[in-house]
PDB file of C-alpha atoms in Angstrom:
ATOM      1  CA  MET A 169      69.120 -12.463   6.720  1.00  0.00           C
ATOM      2  CA  LYS A 170      66.285 -10.833   8.637  1.00  0.00           C
ATOM      3  CA  LYS A 171      68.506  -7.886   9.648  1.00  0.00           C
ATOM      4  CA  PHE A 172      69.603  -7.475   6.044  1.00  0.00           C
ATOM      5  CA  LEU A 173      65.963  -7.272   4.852  1.00  0.00           C
ATOM      6  CA  ILE A 174      65.060  -4.766   7.571  1.00  0.00           C
ATOM      7  CA  PHE A 175      68.125  -2.666   6.707  1.00  0.00           C
ATOM      8  CA  GLY A 176      67.228  -2.774   3.002  1.00  0.00           C
ATOM      9  CA  PHE A 177      63.620  -1.772   3.689  1.00  0.00           C
ATOM     10  CA  ALA A 178      64.737   1.102   5.940  1.00  0.00           C
ATOM     11  CA  LEU A 179      67.218   2.282   3.310  1.00  0.00           C
ATOM     12  CA  PHE A 180      64.552   2.152   0.596  1.00  0.00           C
ATOM     13  CA  THR A 181      62.070   4.060   2.778  1.00  0.00           C
ATOM     14  CA  MET A 182      64.556   6.795   3.641  1.00  0.00           C
ATOM     15  CA  SER A 183      65.624   7.244   0.042  1.00  0.00           C
ATOM     16  CA  SER A 184      62.023   7.544  -1.145  1.00  0.00           C
ATOM     17  CA  TYR A 185      61.324  10.275   1.423  1.00  0.00           C
ATOM     18  CA  ALA A 186      64.521  12.107   0.467  1.00  0.00           C
ATOM     19  CA  GLN A 187      63.395  12.655  -3.134  1.00  0.00           C
ATOM     20  CA  ASN A 188      62.715  16.217  -4.281  1.00  0.00           C
ATOM     21  CA  ARG A 189      59.043  17.031  -4.399  1.00  0.00           C
ATOM     22  CA  PRO A 190      57.482  19.815  -6.439  1.00  0.00           C
ATOM     23  CA  ASN A 191      56.707  22.937  -4.478  1.00  0.00           C
ATOM     24  CA  ASP A 192      52.957  22.975  -5.106  1.00  0.00           C
ATOM     25  CA  GLY A 193      51.616  24.503  -1.907  1.00  0.00           C
ATOM     26  CA  ASN A 194      53.416  27.828  -1.974  1.00  0.00           C
ATOM     27  CA  ASN A 195      51.199  29.599  -4.494  1.00  0.00           C
ATOM     28  CA  ARG A 196      47.785  28.076  -4.005  1.00  0.00           C
ATOM     29  CA  ASN A 197      46.067  31.411  -4.612  1.00  0.00           C
ATOM     30  CA  VAL A 198      47.851  31.720  -7.978  1.00  0.00           C
ATOM     31  CA  ASP A 199      46.571  28.245  -8.871  1.00  0.00           C
ATOM     32  CA  VAL A 200      43.035  29.415  -8.083  1.00  0.00           C
ATOM     33  CA  LEU A 201      43.572  32.457 -10.286  1.00  0.00           C
ATOM     34  CA  ILE A 202      44.650  30.246 -13.194  1.00  0.00           C
ATOM     35  CA  GLU A 203      41.904  27.636 -12.665  1.00  0.00           C
ATOM     36  CA  ARG A 204      39.163  30.257 -12.510  1.00  0.00           C
ATOM     37  CA  SER A 205      40.486  32.314 -15.406  1.00  0.00           C
ATOM     38  CA  ASP A 206      36.977  32.542 -16.905  1.00  0.00           C
ATOM     39  CA  TYR A 207      35.605  34.175 -13.757  1.00  0.00           C
ATOM     40  CA  TYR A 208      38.500  36.629 -13.589  1.00  0.00           C
ATOM     41  CA  GLU A 209      38.315  37.186 -17.380  1.00  0.00           C
ATOM     42  CA  ILE A 210      42.003  36.431 -17.916  1.00  0.00           C
ATOM     43  CA  SER A 211      43.254  36.312 -21.497  1.00  0.00           C
ATOM     44  CA  SER A 212      45.533  33.528 -22.702  1.00  0.00           C
ATOM     45  CA  SER A 213      48.543  35.862 -22.864  1.00  0.00           C
ATOM     46  CA  GLN A 214      47.939  36.960 -19.253  1.00  0.00           C
ATOM     47  CA  LYS A 215      47.553  33.327 -18.246  1.00  0.00           C
ATOM     48  CA  ASN A 216      50.847  32.369 -19.922  1.00  0.00           C
ATOM     49  CA  LYS A 217      52.660  35.251 -18.221  1.00  0.00           C
ATOM     50  CA  ILE A 218      51.264  34.246 -14.821  1.00  0.00           C
ATOM     51  CA  ILE A 219      52.268  30.612 -15.354  1.00  0.00           C
ATOM     52  CA  ALA A 220      55.807  31.707 -16.291  1.00  0.00           C
ATOM     53  CA  LEU A 221      56.005  33.889 -13.170  1.00  0.00           C
ATOM     54  CA  LYS A 222      54.753  31.018 -11.035  1.00  0.00           C
ATOM     55  CA  LYS A 223      57.349  28.621 -12.460  1.00  0.00           C
ATOM     56  CA  GLN A 224      60.110  31.119 -11.768  1.00  0.00           C
ATOM     57  CA  ALA A 225      58.859  31.698  -8.221  1.00  0.00           C
ATOM     58  CA  SER A 226      58.670  27.941  -7.656  1.00  0.00           C
ATOM     59  CA  LYS A 227      62.320  27.595  -8.706  1.00  0.00           C
ATOM     60  CA  ASP A 228      63.232  30.444  -6.363  1.00  0.00           C
ATOM     61  CA  PHE A 229      61.367  28.785  -3.467  1.00  0.00           C
ATOM     62  CA  GLU A 230      63.196  25.514  -4.110  1.00  0.00           C
ATOM     63  CA  ARG A 231      66.566  27.271  -4.323  1.00  0.00           C
ATOM     64  CA  VAL A 232      65.959  29.022  -0.993  1.00  0.00           C
ATOM     65  CA  GLY A 233      64.754  25.781   0.586  1.00  0.00           C
ATOM     66  CA  ARG A 234      67.865  23.876  -0.507  1.00  0.00           C
ATOM     67  CA  ASP A 235      70.313  26.550   0.628  1.00  0.00           C
ATOM     68  CA  ARG A 236      71.916  25.153   3.789  1.00  0.00           C
ATOM     69  CA  ASN A 237      73.756  28.380   4.567  1.00  0.00           C
ATOM     70  CA  LEU A 238      70.530  30.217   5.441  1.00  0.00           C
ATOM     71  CA  SER A 239      68.927  30.119   8.873  1.00  0.00           C
ATOM     72  CA  GLY A 240      65.225  29.355   9.269  1.00  0.00           C
ATOM     73  CA  TYR A 241      64.422  33.012   9.813  1.00  0.00           C
ATOM     74  CA  GLU A 242      66.374  34.042   6.718  1.00  0.00           C
ATOM     75  CA  LYS A 243      64.638  31.368   4.621  1.00  0.00           C
ATOM     76  CA  GLY A 244      61.261  32.642   5.797  1.00  0.00           C
ATOM     77  CA  ARG A 245      62.203  36.224   5.027  1.00  0.00           C
ATOM     78  CA  ARG A 246      63.362  35.331   1.529  1.00  0.00           C
ATOM     79  CA  ASN A 247      60.256  33.211   0.867  1.00  0.00           C
ATOM     80  CA  ARG A 248      58.038  36.128   1.924  1.00  0.00           C
ATOM     81  CA  GLU A 249      60.038  38.390  -0.366  1.00  0.00           C
ATOM     82  CA  ILE A 250      59.565  35.980  -3.291  1.00  0.00           C
ATOM     83  CA  SER A 251      55.821  35.786  -2.566  1.00  0.00           C
ATOM     84  CA  TYR A 252      55.549  39.558  -2.370  1.00  0.00           C
ATOM     85  CA  ASN A 253      57.405  39.975  -5.672  1.00  0.00           C
ATOM     86  CA  LEU A 254      55.197  37.348  -7.326  1.00  0.00           C
ATOM     87  CA  GLN A 255      52.064  39.117  -6.083  1.00  0.00           C
ATOM     88  CA  ARG A 256      53.383  42.483  -7.275  1.00  0.00           C
ATOM     89  CA  ASP A 257      54.249  41.111 -10.729  1.00  0.00           C
ATOM     90  CA  ILE A 258      50.839  39.467 -11.087  1.00  0.00           C
ATOM     91  CA  ASP A 259      49.173  42.737 -10.084  1.00  0.00           C
ATOM     92  CA  LYS A 260      51.057  44.432 -12.917  1.00  0.00           C
ATOM     93  CA  ILE A 261      49.686  41.871 -15.391  1.00  0.00           C
ATOM     94  CA  LEU A 262      46.042  42.109 -14.257  1.00  0.00           C
ATOM     95  CA  ASN A 263      43.813  45.049 -15.070  1.00  0.00           C
ATOM     96  CA  ASP A 264      41.879  46.955 -12.387  1.00  0.00           C
ATOM     97  CA  ASN A 265      38.685  44.895 -12.628  1.00  0.00           C
ATOM     98  CA  GLN A 266      40.555  41.576 -12.423  1.00  0.00           C
ATOM     99  CA  ARG A 267      42.674  42.801  -9.519  1.00  0.00           C
ATOM    100  CA  TYR A 268      39.553  43.937  -7.642  1.00  0.00           C
ATOM    101  CA  LYS A 269      37.829  40.563  -8.102  1.00  0.00           C
ATOM    102  CA  TRP A 270      40.909  38.657  -7.016  1.00  0.00           C
ATOM    103  CA  SER A 271      41.581  40.703  -3.885  1.00  0.00           C
ATOM    104  CA  ASN A 272      37.938  40.650  -2.752  1.00  0.00           C
ATOM    105  CA  SER A 273      37.544  36.886  -3.172  1.00  0.00           C
ATOM    106  CA  HIS A 274      40.105  36.306  -0.409  1.00  0.00           C
ATOM    107  CA  ARG A 275      38.548  38.948   1.840  1.00  0.00           C
ATOM    108  CA  ASP A 276      35.154  37.239   1.723  1.00  0.00           C
ATOM    109  CA  ASP A 277      36.626  33.884   2.763  1.00  0.00           C
ATOM    110  CA  TYR A 278      38.380  35.553   5.687  1.00  0.00           C
ATOM    111  CA  TYR A 279      35.168  37.138   6.977  1.00  0.00           C
ATOM    112  CA  LYS A 280      33.175  33.920   6.541  1.00  0.00           C
ATOM    113  CA  ASP A 281      35.755  32.016   8.586  1.00  0.00           C
ATOM    114  CA  ARG A 282      35.608  34.628  11.336  1.00  0.00           C
ATOM    115  CA  ILE A 283      31.811  34.426  11.434  1.00  0.00           C
ATOM    116  CA  ASP A 284      31.988  30.615  11.616  1.00  0.00           C
ATOM    117  CA  ASN A 285      34.307  30.933  14.609  1.00  0.00           C
ATOM    118  CA  ARG A 286      31.918  33.371  16.273  1.00  0.00           C
ATOM    119  CA  LEU A 287      29.013  30.958  15.680  1.00  0.00           C
ATOM    120  CA  GLU A 288      30.963  28.138  17.334  1.00  0.00           C
ATOM    121  CA  ARG A 289      31.834  30.390  20.268  1.00  0.00           C
ATOM    122  CA  LEU A 290      28.183  31.443  20.590  1.00  0.00           C
ATOM    123  CA  GLU A 291      27.081  27.810  20.715  1.00  0.00           C
ATOM    124  CA  ASP A 292      29.679  26.990  23.384  1.00  0.00           C
ATOM    125  CA  GLU A 293      28.540  29.967  25.468  1.00  0.00           C
ATOM    126  CA  TYR A 294      24.921  28.886  25.124  1.00  0.00           C
ATOM    127  CA  GLU A 295      25.691  25.364  26.332  1.00  0.00           C
ATOM    128  CA  ARG A 296      27.710  26.719  29.273  1.00  0.00           C
ATOM    129  CA  ASP A 297      24.900  29.101  30.225  1.00  0.00           C
ATOM    130  CA  ILE A 298      22.291  26.333  30.111  1.00  0.00           C
ATOM    131  CA  LYS A 299      24.407  24.185  32.440  1.00  0.00           C
ATOM    132  CA  ARG A 300      24.922  27.158  34.751  1.00  0.00           C
ATOM    133  CA  ILE A 301      21.177  27.844  34.820  1.00  0.00           C
ATOM    134  CA  GLU A 302      20.459  24.192  35.626  1.00  0.00           C
ATOM    135  CA  ARG A 303      23.008  24.297  38.436  1.00  0.00           C
ATOM    136  CA  ASN A 304      21.893  27.625  39.934  1.00  0.00           C
ATOM    137  CA  TYR A 305      18.110  27.223  39.653  1.00  0.00           C
ATOM    138  CA  SER A 306      17.676  23.539  40.399  1.00  0.00           C
ATOM    139  CA  TYR A 307      15.501  24.382  43.430  1.00  0.00           C
ATOM    140  CA  ASP A 308      12.808  26.136  41.327  1.00  0.00           C
ATOM    141  CA  LYS A 309      11.827  24.307  38.126  1.00  0.00           C
ATOM    142  CA  ASN A 310       9.542  27.084  36.829  1.00  0.00           C
ATOM    143  CA  LEU A 311      12.197  29.761  37.232  1.00  0.00           C
ATOM    144  CA  MET A 312      14.775  27.495  35.598  1.00  0.00           C
ATOM    145  CA  LYS A 313      12.434  26.901  32.659  1.00  0.00           C
ATOM    146  CA  ARG A 314      11.852  30.651  32.168  1.00  0.00           C
ATOM    147  CA  LYS A 315      15.580  31.427  32.362  1.00  0.00           C
ATOM    148  CA  LYS A 316      16.300  28.694  29.804  1.00  0.00           C
ATOM    149  CA  GLU A 317      13.626  30.038  27.451  1.00  0.00           C
ATOM    150  CA  ILE A 318      14.999  33.575  27.736  1.00  0.00           C
ATOM    151  CA  ARG A 319      18.532  32.362  27.041  1.00  0.00           C
ATOM    152  CA  LYS A 320      17.347  30.189  24.157  1.00  0.00           C
ATOM    153  CA  SER A 321      15.518  33.087  22.493  1.00  0.00           C
ATOM    154  CA  GLN A 322      18.591  35.302  22.889  1.00  0.00           C
ATOM    155  CA  TYR A 323      20.768  32.537  21.410  1.00  0.00           C
ATOM    156  CA  LYS A 324      18.450  32.122  18.413  1.00  0.00           C
ATOM    157  CA  ARG A 325      18.426  35.885  17.747  1.00  0.00           C
ATOM    158  CA  ASP A 326      22.210  36.107  17.879  1.00  0.00           C
ATOM    159  CA  LYS A 327      22.632  33.017  15.719  1.00  0.00           C
ATOM    160  CA  GLU A 328      20.181  34.307  13.111  1.00  0.00           C
ATOM    161  CA  ARG A 329      21.923  37.685  13.041  1.00  0.00           C
ATOM    162  CA  LEU A 330      25.324  36.049  12.450  1.00  0.00           C
ATOM    163  CA  LYS A 331      23.914  33.803   9.730  1.00  0.00           C
ATOM    164  CA  ASN A 332      22.447  36.837   7.965  1.00  0.00           C
ATOM    165  CA  VAL A 333      25.815  38.587   8.117  1.00  0.00           C
ATOM    166  CA  LYS A 334      27.490  35.456   6.742  1.00  0.00           C
ATOM    167  CA  ASP A 335      24.983  35.269   3.880  1.00  0.00           C
ATOM    168  CA  TYR A 336      25.823  38.876   3.038  1.00  0.00           C
ATOM    169  CA  TYR A 337      29.378  37.817   2.193  1.00  0.00           C
TER     170      TYR A 337
END
């Protein structure tokens, strides 16, 4: 009886994971475009056209994903092609001002992420340098203190400069 229950539970679990799920993650940037339609000044007709394009692209993604005759590389190539075509069709629907806003919103996020990574790297370098100074100048406390102060002031300047650049974006 116990084996039968375990088998039934395993069968139920596998069948629930095998269900088709909607392909929501493929066009997250299109979802942002639709959600923030007021910011991008999108009319209702443009919005309806974009939603129709997104539904068609979603069906295409699912069809490519279910095709067992395609290799992983070929599936990736076709998915990139579908994404490119979707982007191109949306660009045709948007006017110049809307297209400019949409393309620059992604660029700003990219630069902010890069600056965040540089800030983390700067902090790691600072901590490594402080440990190195403590190791190398342990015989002279005054010299070690001066070296630490110099490094700390340099760290603060660099950090402030990066934060100002980040605030620019």
